[in-house]
Amino acid sequence: MPELTTAYSNLEKRFARLSALSGAAAMLHWDSAAMMPAGGSEARAEQLAVLSLLSHEILNSSEIADLLTEAENASSGLDDWQRANLAEMRNRWRHATAVGPDLVEAHSRATSRSEMEWREARLNNDFASLVPALKEVVLLTGHIADAKSSAFCVSRYDALLDEYEPGITSATIDTLFDDLENFLPEFLGAVLENGKSKPPIRIPEGPFDEGIQKKLGQEFMTALGFDFNHGRLDISHHPFTGGIPDDVRLTTRYETDDFTQSLMGTLHETGHALYEQGLPREWRSQPVGAARGMALHESQSLLIEMQLSRSEDFLAFALPRIKESFAGSGPAWEEDNIQRLYQKVEPGFIRVDADEVTYPLHVILRYRLEKALLSGDLAVEDLPAAWNSGMRNTLGITPPNDRLGCLQDIHWPSGAIGYFPTYTLGAMAAAQIYRAAVKDIPDFASQIRAGKFSSLLEWLRRNIHSRGSSQSTNGIMKSATGAPLTADAFKAHLRDRYLS
Amino acid sequence: MPELTTAYSNLEKRFARLSALSGAAAMLHWDSAAMMPAGGSEARAEQLAVLSLLSHEILNSSEIADLLTEAENASSGLDDWQRANLAEMRNRWRHATAVGPDLVEAHSRATSRSEMEWREARLNNDFASLVPALKEVVLLTGHIADAKSSAFCVSRYDALLDEYEPGITSATIDTLFDDLENFLPEFLGAVLENGKSKPPIRIPEGPFDEGIQKKLGQEFMTALGFDFNHGRLDISHHPFTGGIPDDVRLTTRYETDDFTQSLMGTLHETGHALYEQGLPREWRSQPVGAARGMALHESQSLLIEMQLSRSEDFLAFALPRIKESFAGSGPAWEEDNIQRLYQKVEPGFIRVDADEVTYPLHVILRYRLEKALLSGDLAVEDLPAAWNSGMRNTLGITPPNDRLGCLQDIHWPSGAIGYFPTYTLGAMAAAQIYRAAVKDIPDFASQIRAGKFSSLLEWLRRNIHSRGSSQSTNGIMKSATGAPLTADAFKAHLRDRYLS
């Protein structure tokens, strides 16, 4: 016990310090997006750079390396959560130390520059102007992939993926995505064919007061279990969930001519927020207390938004409140019309605006392309052509320009290769988890129709949120749903919602 | 040049890092007061503690000590600002290293506890319950005074004062305060006697919409030159000016039955904010680029609030805007009445509510008492009696309870001995600086009456703000006004405003 568990306790202290630093940075990130005046950006960048540098120094110290080895040699004295925590510490350490400081800095500088170029390029619909900066990012991200690949003994793509979704490999993703790709195009055709026989969707007419939209969002957040003693709702240009589990900062934005996007956006972020607020309290400052990965995180937002909030049962509860708030009446406000508005399927150019049927096709295209970029099979210059041909083949539409094509997302310019697949892994997980919850909870439908969400939240808390990172993604999926992640529940859900 | 100025450049880099850390902490402090939900406080305290700890570690490293000596030995190669910067670095280092880490931690723990006890004690009007915690704070603050006194070779009180107002000694303060104490009581009597012949002041009747109050405050802030591209106005329970020079976060609070307090509070904080926004841009990340001290800081807020905003010339500009905003009409809104409302003099129990005539008497009492507490001449138990007798002797009123007496301020429970005198040093400096500005600026009165403040702001920028910490407080006073700080201008201002 003495000497040896001391190493572990010592590590806990150091990782608590790292957690406080990353928590401070998370708050400053939120502030940058939701509060900061433009003139504060330079000083803020400096603050964040210094916090990141200090974290890096702490994690890279030789003391941490020694303590990790010492604690692992004595791990028989640890309980399951401590052992899982130690494994998470090791994984963070591996990511931090696999890449030399020069490459980290070069990559960081290249992505900053490329993000700036991307903003301009998108604005001007000028992919060529982005090419040099993006080539540099792809090159340096490739160097990072090389370094991590040899340090972790996995493929280059899997080494990058591990940062966003540890434990899931591209072999698994290939199987899951092949399954979807065999299903979706034909399914989409059937859904579109089916829709032709229905009357056109009516759009409720605004203007919709921003204050009322906010109040309604807060009301639904509260109903779903969001704890405003540990979080806030504010406005930012790109909605996101930030902050820390004890103080979740959720943002949305309001359009006065359309309440639906903001409301669904708020509900989506609420799913992320509930996950954060439900992480195990006693492990808050430790790696094992963090959310498992991006796939499960996205599963929680999509479970609340897609599975729950766009369902007929939820609408039975929500629509009267929505109509009352906006004093809505007339044919556009009838349940059947709103239902079809929320479940509209239509191939489009923009991923973030896509419905749940076409969304995976956007993701799969990006997954294939980013693997090709990384392997060198696809040159950055050839991206627009490859993108457009991919869109034509899967969604049957061709972007008229790169702004509506390969310039739409910030991920690649910011060096995030390996992130895209987690969106669709999340959609599949959401369906599988929701199905298990519905099965486990008696009277599920009537509870939802009555606006009672506590059974669902308790179920999620118990089976997903409170697990933190104590198990792998598939470990959590198996405990919660009885099976590892597959596409089955997602496909069944789509069939059920769109073709029954 | 090579080896030796390298030490200085190296120090600049390290102090830039410290500046980013303290800037991050300043933002998180503002967030705690203006944005954070209650449930976030524990995690926030941890974040701030870690930032403070890391700053302390950087400042206390042996490398910094070596670099300081090396740079000082080569200081002939530095220009004036660099040399001043080096002196400021040395002073920060002295404060950080004079006190051992055990004492710092014990003091920090004692003040946290004592602040909590103070909140309870004030609420319950129970001084006795605060005594043990406050004794501990006074004792440990005394130990800090011992350590700094022997390290800096100054008296114990001056060693504490140096943290808030470097370069001014208690000998100077004694002279200035004696001057005021010889003047104020008789002057106050004359002002009160004079007031008896005037009709009673009418109070404008509310309610005053919060949104309109905020808009009016923003309008005046903008007129005065506050740059909203580098700052915000928000709400907090205790108004303050926080953030960093590039991003000043100013707070106020609104009462719907009284617009005057919030408006004057906002104008007061605007004075602080203009100082911060006007600090020398090229030295932002260095100690020499910071505000000189608390006295000059308070001089800038009092110059805007007391000297400018409560003047007849300002009211000639402001009142029409105020009346228009609140649709005010009738006798209570007449210029003469509002003028007397803003210049009301009346002895009261609470410092923060005091007018500018009686305020210094509150401060002088605290200054005498805190010196006696520190020297041991006054026991903590005897504070209420000493306080009440002091109030009787100077202001002629006796607090009916300790809540309106020695329990009103958080300064001593939080260990801030040496802070109080800076309020009145600031009031004197404000009068002296304002007089110099009025003399230098042609057509001053007509500019103010027309709502044009750019000449005043430019004058302040040039003579005060842009100096940063490149000179001492009295150095800046001499350059700006031709003389070191005295009570003369302040006394003349009071005579002029209240007895002419």
mmCIF file with all atom_site columns, C-alpha atoms in Angstrom, chain B residues 137-234:
data_model
loop_
_atom_site.group_PDB
_atom_site.id
_atom_site.type_symbol
_atom_site.label_atom_id
_atom_site.label_alt_id
_atom_site.label_comp_id
_atom_site.label_asym_id
_atom_site.label_entity_id
_atom_site.label_seq_id
_atom_site.pdbx_PDB_ins_code
_atom_site.Cartn_x
_atom_site.Cartn_y
_atom_site.Cartn_z
_atom_site.occupancy
_atom_site.B_iso_or_equiv
_atom_site.pdbx_formal_charge
_atom_site.auth_seq_id
_atom_site.auth_comp_id
_atom_site.auth_asym_id
_atom_site.auth_atom_id
_atom_site.pdbx_PDB_model_num
ATOM 1  C CA . VAL B 1 137 ? -6.335  36.914 10.013  1.00 0.00 ? 137 VAL B CA 1
ATOM 2  C CA . VAL B 1 138 ? -4.863  39.886 11.885  1.00 0.00 ? 138 VAL B CA 1
ATOM 3  C CA . LEU B 1 139 ? -2.218  37.615 13.405  1.00 0.00 ? 139 LEU B CA 1
ATOM 4  C CA . LEU B 1 140 ? -1.188  36.067 10.074  1.00 0.00 ? 140 LEU B CA 1
ATOM 5  C CA . THR B 1 141 ? -1.347  39.403 8.244   1.00 0.00 ? 141 THR B CA 1
ATOM 6  C CA . GLY B 1 142 ? 0.998   40.595 10.982  1.00 0.00 ? 142 GLY B CA 1
ATOM 7  C CA . HIS B 1 143 ? 3.366   37.728 10.181  1.00 0.00 ? 143 HIS B CA 1
ATOM 8  C CA . ILE B 1 144 ? 3.290   38.748 6.521   1.00 0.00 ? 144 ILE B CA 1
ATOM 9  C CA . ALA B 1 145 ? 4.002   42.333 7.594   1.00 0.00 ? 145 ALA B CA 1
ATOM 10 C CA . ASP B 1 146 ? 6.982   41.052 9.648   1.00 0.00 ? 146 ASP B CA 1
ATOM 11 C CA . ALA B 1 147 ? 8.384   39.109 6.714   1.00 0.00 ? 147 ALA B CA 1
ATOM 12 C CA . LYS B 1 148 ? 7.940   41.909 4.187   1.00 0.00 ? 148 LYS B CA 1
ATOM 13 C CA . SER B 1 149 ? 9.106   44.555 6.641   1.00 0.00 ? 149 SER B CA 1
ATOM 14 C CA . SER B 1 150 ? 12.463  42.869 7.079   1.00 0.00 ? 150 SER B CA 1
ATOM 15 C CA . ALA B 1 151 ? 12.765  42.016 3.385   1.00 0.00 ? 151 ALA B CA 1
ATOM 16 C CA . PHE B 1 152 ? 11.926  45.543 2.191   1.00 0.00 ? 152 PHE B CA 1
ATOM 17 C CA . CYS B 1 153 ? 13.491  47.452 5.124   1.00 0.00 ? 153 CYS B CA 1
ATOM 18 C CA . VAL B 1 154 ? 10.335  49.486 5.766   1.00 0.00 ? 154 VAL B CA 1
ATOM 19 C CA . SER B 1 155 ? 7.835   49.616 8.639   1.00 0.00 ? 155 SER B CA 1
ATOM 20 C CA . ARG B 1 156 ? 5.339   46.796 9.027   1.00 0.00 ? 156 ARG B CA 1
ATOM 21 C CA . TYR B 1 157 ? 2.358   48.898 7.914   1.00 0.00 ? 157 TYR B CA 1
ATOM 22 C CA . ASP B 1 158 ? 4.269   50.342 4.959   1.00 0.00 ? 158 ASP B CA 1
ATOM 23 C CA . ALA B 1 159 ? 5.222   46.827 3.909   1.00 0.00 ? 159 ALA B CA 1
ATOM 24 C CA . LEU B 1 160 ? 1.512   45.974 3.575   1.00 0.00 ? 160 LEU B CA 1
ATOM 25 C CA . LEU B 1 161 ? 0.616   49.329 2.010   1.00 0.00 ? 161 LEU B CA 1
ATOM 26 C CA . ASP B 1 162 ? 3.219   48.689 -0.690  1.00 0.00 ? 162 ASP B CA 1
ATOM 27 C CA . GLU B 1 163 ? 1.046   45.967 -2.186  1.00 0.00 ? 163 GLU B CA 1
ATOM 28 C CA . TYR B 1 164 ? -1.749  48.453 -2.944  1.00 0.00 ? 164 TYR B CA 1
ATOM 29 C CA . GLU B 1 165 ? 0.087   51.730 -3.305  1.00 0.00 ? 165 GLU B CA 1
ATOM 30 C CA . PRO B 1 166 ? 3.786   51.180 -3.940  1.00 0.00 ? 166 PRO B CA 1
ATOM 31 C CA . GLY B 1 167 ? 6.007   54.117 -3.101  1.00 0.00 ? 167 GLY B CA 1
ATOM 32 C CA . ILE B 1 168 ? 3.710   55.993 -0.722  1.00 0.00 ? 168 ILE B CA 1
ATOM 33 C CA . THR B 1 169 ? 4.489   55.688 2.979   1.00 0.00 ? 169 THR B CA 1
ATOM 34 C CA . SER B 1 170 ? 2.346   56.042 6.076   1.00 0.00 ? 170 SER B CA 1
ATOM 35 C CA . ALA B 1 171 ? 4.415   59.119 6.995   1.00 0.00 ? 171 ALA B CA 1
ATOM 36 C CA . THR B 1 172 ? 3.084   60.822 3.857   1.00 0.00 ? 172 THR B CA 1
ATOM 37 C CA . ILE B 1 173 ? -0.424  59.599 4.552   1.00 0.00 ? 173 ILE B CA 1
ATOM 38 C CA . ASP B 1 174 ? -0.241  60.884 8.129   1.00 0.00 ? 174 ASP B CA 1
ATOM 39 C CA . THR B 1 175 ? 0.621   64.375 6.887   1.00 0.00 ? 175 THR B CA 1
ATOM 40 C CA . LEU B 1 176 ? -2.147  64.368 4.282   1.00 0.00 ? 176 LEU B CA 1
ATOM 41 C CA . PHE B 1 177 ? -4.755  62.935 6.617   1.00 0.00 ? 177 PHE B CA 1
ATOM 42 C CA . ASP B 1 178 ? -3.826  65.326 9.461   1.00 0.00 ? 178 ASP B CA 1
ATOM 43 C CA . ASP B 1 179 ? -4.409  68.161 7.040   1.00 0.00 ? 179 ASP B CA 1
ATOM 44 C CA . LEU B 1 180 ? -7.859  66.807 6.171   1.00 0.00 ? 180 LEU B CA 1
ATOM 45 C CA . GLU B 1 181 ? -8.750  66.094 9.766   1.00 0.00 ? 181 GLU B CA 1
ATOM 46 C CA . ASN B 1 182 ? -7.971  69.675 10.687  1.00 0.00 ? 182 ASN B CA 1
ATOM 47 C CA . PHE B 1 183 ? -10.223 70.883 7.924   1.00 0.00 ? 183 PHE B CA 1
ATOM 48 C CA . LEU B 1 184 ? -13.160 68.547 7.531   1.00 0.00 ? 184 LEU B CA 1
ATOM 49 C CA . PRO B 1 185 ? -15.110 68.560 10.806  1.00 0.00 ? 185 PRO B CA 1
ATOM 50 C CA . GLU B 1 186 ? -15.467 72.323 10.905  1.00 0.00 ? 186 GLU B CA 1
ATOM 51 C CA . PHE B 1 187 ? -16.142 72.439 7.170   1.00 0.00 ? 187 PHE B CA 1
ATOM 52 C CA . LEU B 1 188 ? -18.793 69.768 7.491   1.00 0.00 ? 188 LEU B CA 1
ATOM 53 C CA . GLY B 1 189 ? -20.489 71.757 10.230  1.00 0.00 ? 189 GLY B CA 1
ATOM 54 C CA . ALA B 1 190 ? -20.583 74.804 8.006   1.00 0.00 ? 190 ALA B CA 1
ATOM 55 C CA . VAL B 1 191 ? -21.992 72.823 5.058   1.00 0.00 ? 191 VAL B CA 1
ATOM 56 C CA . LEU B 1 192 ? -24.714 71.295 7.203   1.00 0.00 ? 192 LEU B CA 1
ATOM 57 C CA . GLU B 1 193 ? -25.581 74.680 8.694   1.00 0.00 ? 193 GLU B CA 1
ATOM 58 C CA . ASN B 1 194 ? -25.709 76.146 5.210   1.00 0.00 ? 194 ASN B CA 1
ATOM 59 C CA . GLY B 1 195 ? -28.051 73.395 4.023   1.00 0.00 ? 195 GLY B CA 1
ATOM 60 C CA . LYS B 1 196 ? -30.675 74.223 6.619   1.00 0.00 ? 196 LYS B CA 1
ATOM 61 C CA . SER B 1 197 ? -31.758 77.317 4.732   1.00 0.00 ? 197 SER B CA 1
ATOM 62 C CA . LYS B 1 198 ? -32.496 75.350 1.538   1.00 0.00 ? 198 LYS B CA 1
ATOM 63 C CA . PRO B 1 199 ? -35.817 73.735 0.578   1.00 0.00 ? 199 PRO B CA 1
ATOM 64 C CA . PRO B 1 200 ? -36.021 69.956 1.038   1.00 0.00 ? 200 PRO B CA 1
ATOM 65 C CA . ILE B 1 201 ? -34.724 67.776 -1.806  1.00 0.00 ? 201 ILE B CA 1
ATOM 66 C CA . ARG B 1 202 ? -37.423 66.037 -3.893  1.00 0.00 ? 202 ARG B CA 1
ATOM 67 C CA . ILE B 1 203 ? -36.849 62.460 -4.993  1.00 0.00 ? 203 ILE B CA 1
ATOM 68 C CA . PRO B 1 204 ? -37.811 61.649 -8.618  1.00 0.00 ? 204 PRO B CA 1
ATOM 69 C CA . GLU B 1 205 ? -40.430 58.940 -8.571  1.00 0.00 ? 205 GLU B CA 1
ATOM 70 C CA . GLY B 1 206 ? -39.961 55.609 -10.327 1.00 0.00 ? 206 GLY B CA 1
ATOM 71 C CA . PRO B 1 207 ? -40.280 52.907 -11.345 1.00 0.00 ? 207 PRO B CA 1
ATOM 72 C CA . PHE B 1 208 ? -37.271 53.263 -13.645 1.00 0.00 ? 208 PHE B CA 1
ATOM 73 C CA . ASP B 1 209 ? -37.124 50.537 -16.251 1.00 0.00 ? 209 ASP B CA 1
ATOM 74 C CA . GLU B 1 210 ? -33.932 48.473 -16.036 1.00 0.00 ? 210 GLU B CA 1
ATOM 75 C CA . GLY B 1 211 ? -33.481 48.358 -19.806 1.00 0.00 ? 211 GLY B CA 1
ATOM 76 C CA . ILE B 1 212 ? -33.700 52.139 -20.043 1.00 0.00 ? 212 ILE B CA 1
ATOM 77 C CA . GLN B 1 213 ? -31.233 52.555 -17.185 1.00 0.00 ? 213 GLN B CA 1
ATOM 78 C CA . LYS B 1 214 ? -28.808 50.244 -18.956 1.00 0.00 ? 214 LYS B CA 1
ATOM 79 C CA . LYS B 1 215 ? -29.175 52.064 -22.264 1.00 0.00 ? 215 LYS B CA 1
ATOM 80 C CA . LEU B 1 216 ? -28.607 55.405 -20.598 1.00 0.00 ? 216 LEU B CA 1
ATOM 81 C CA . GLY B 1 217 ? -25.536 54.096 -18.820 1.00 0.00 ? 217 GLY B CA 1
ATOM 82 C CA . GLN B 1 218 ? -24.133 52.760 -22.103 1.00 0.00 ? 218 GLN B CA 1
ATOM 83 C CA . GLU B 1 219 ? -24.843 56.086 -23.787 1.00 0.00 ? 219 GLU B CA 1
ATOM 84 C CA . PHE B 1 220 ? -22.896 58.022 -21.141 1.00 0.00 ? 220 PHE B CA 1
ATOM 85 C CA . MET B 1 221 ? -20.094 55.461 -21.176 1.00 0.00 ? 221 MET B CA 1
ATOM 86 C CA . THR B 1 222 ? -19.789 55.852 -24.931 1.00 0.00 ? 222 THR B CA 1
ATOM 87 C CA . ALA B 1 223 ? -19.862 59.657 -24.665 1.00 0.00 ? 223 ALA B CA 1
ATOM 88 C CA . LEU B 1 224 ? -17.046 59.505 -22.124 1.00 0.00 ? 224 LEU B CA 1
ATOM 89 C CA . GLY B 1 225 ? -14.958 57.385 -24.460 1.00 0.00 ? 225 GLY B CA 1
ATOM 90 C CA . PHE B 1 226 ? -15.447 53.820 -23.218 1.00 0.00 ? 226 PHE B CA 1
ATOM 91 C CA . ASP B 1 227 ? -14.611 51.481 -26.104 1.00 0.00 ? 227 ASP B CA 1
ATOM 92 C CA . PHE B 1 228 ? -17.214 48.720 -26.330 1.00 0.00 ? 228 PHE B CA 1
ATOM 93 C CA . ASN B 1 229 ? -15.002 46.886 -28.805 1.00 0.00 ? 229 ASN B CA 1
ATOM 94 C CA . HIS B 1 230 ? -12.744 46.320 -25.807 1.00 0.00 ? 230 HIS B CA 1
ATOM 95 C CA . GLY B 1 231 ? -15.220 45.859 -23.002 1.00 0.00 ? 231 GLY B CA 1
ATOM 96 C CA . ARG B 1 232 ? -18.753 45.125 -21.765 1.00 0.00 ? 232 ARG B CA 1
ATOM 97 C CA . LEU B 1 233 ? -21.322 46.365 -19.263 1.00 0.00 ? 233 LEU B CA 1
ATOM 98 C CA . ASP B 1 234 ? -23.067 43.720 -17.167 1.00 0.00 ? 234 ASP B CA 1
#
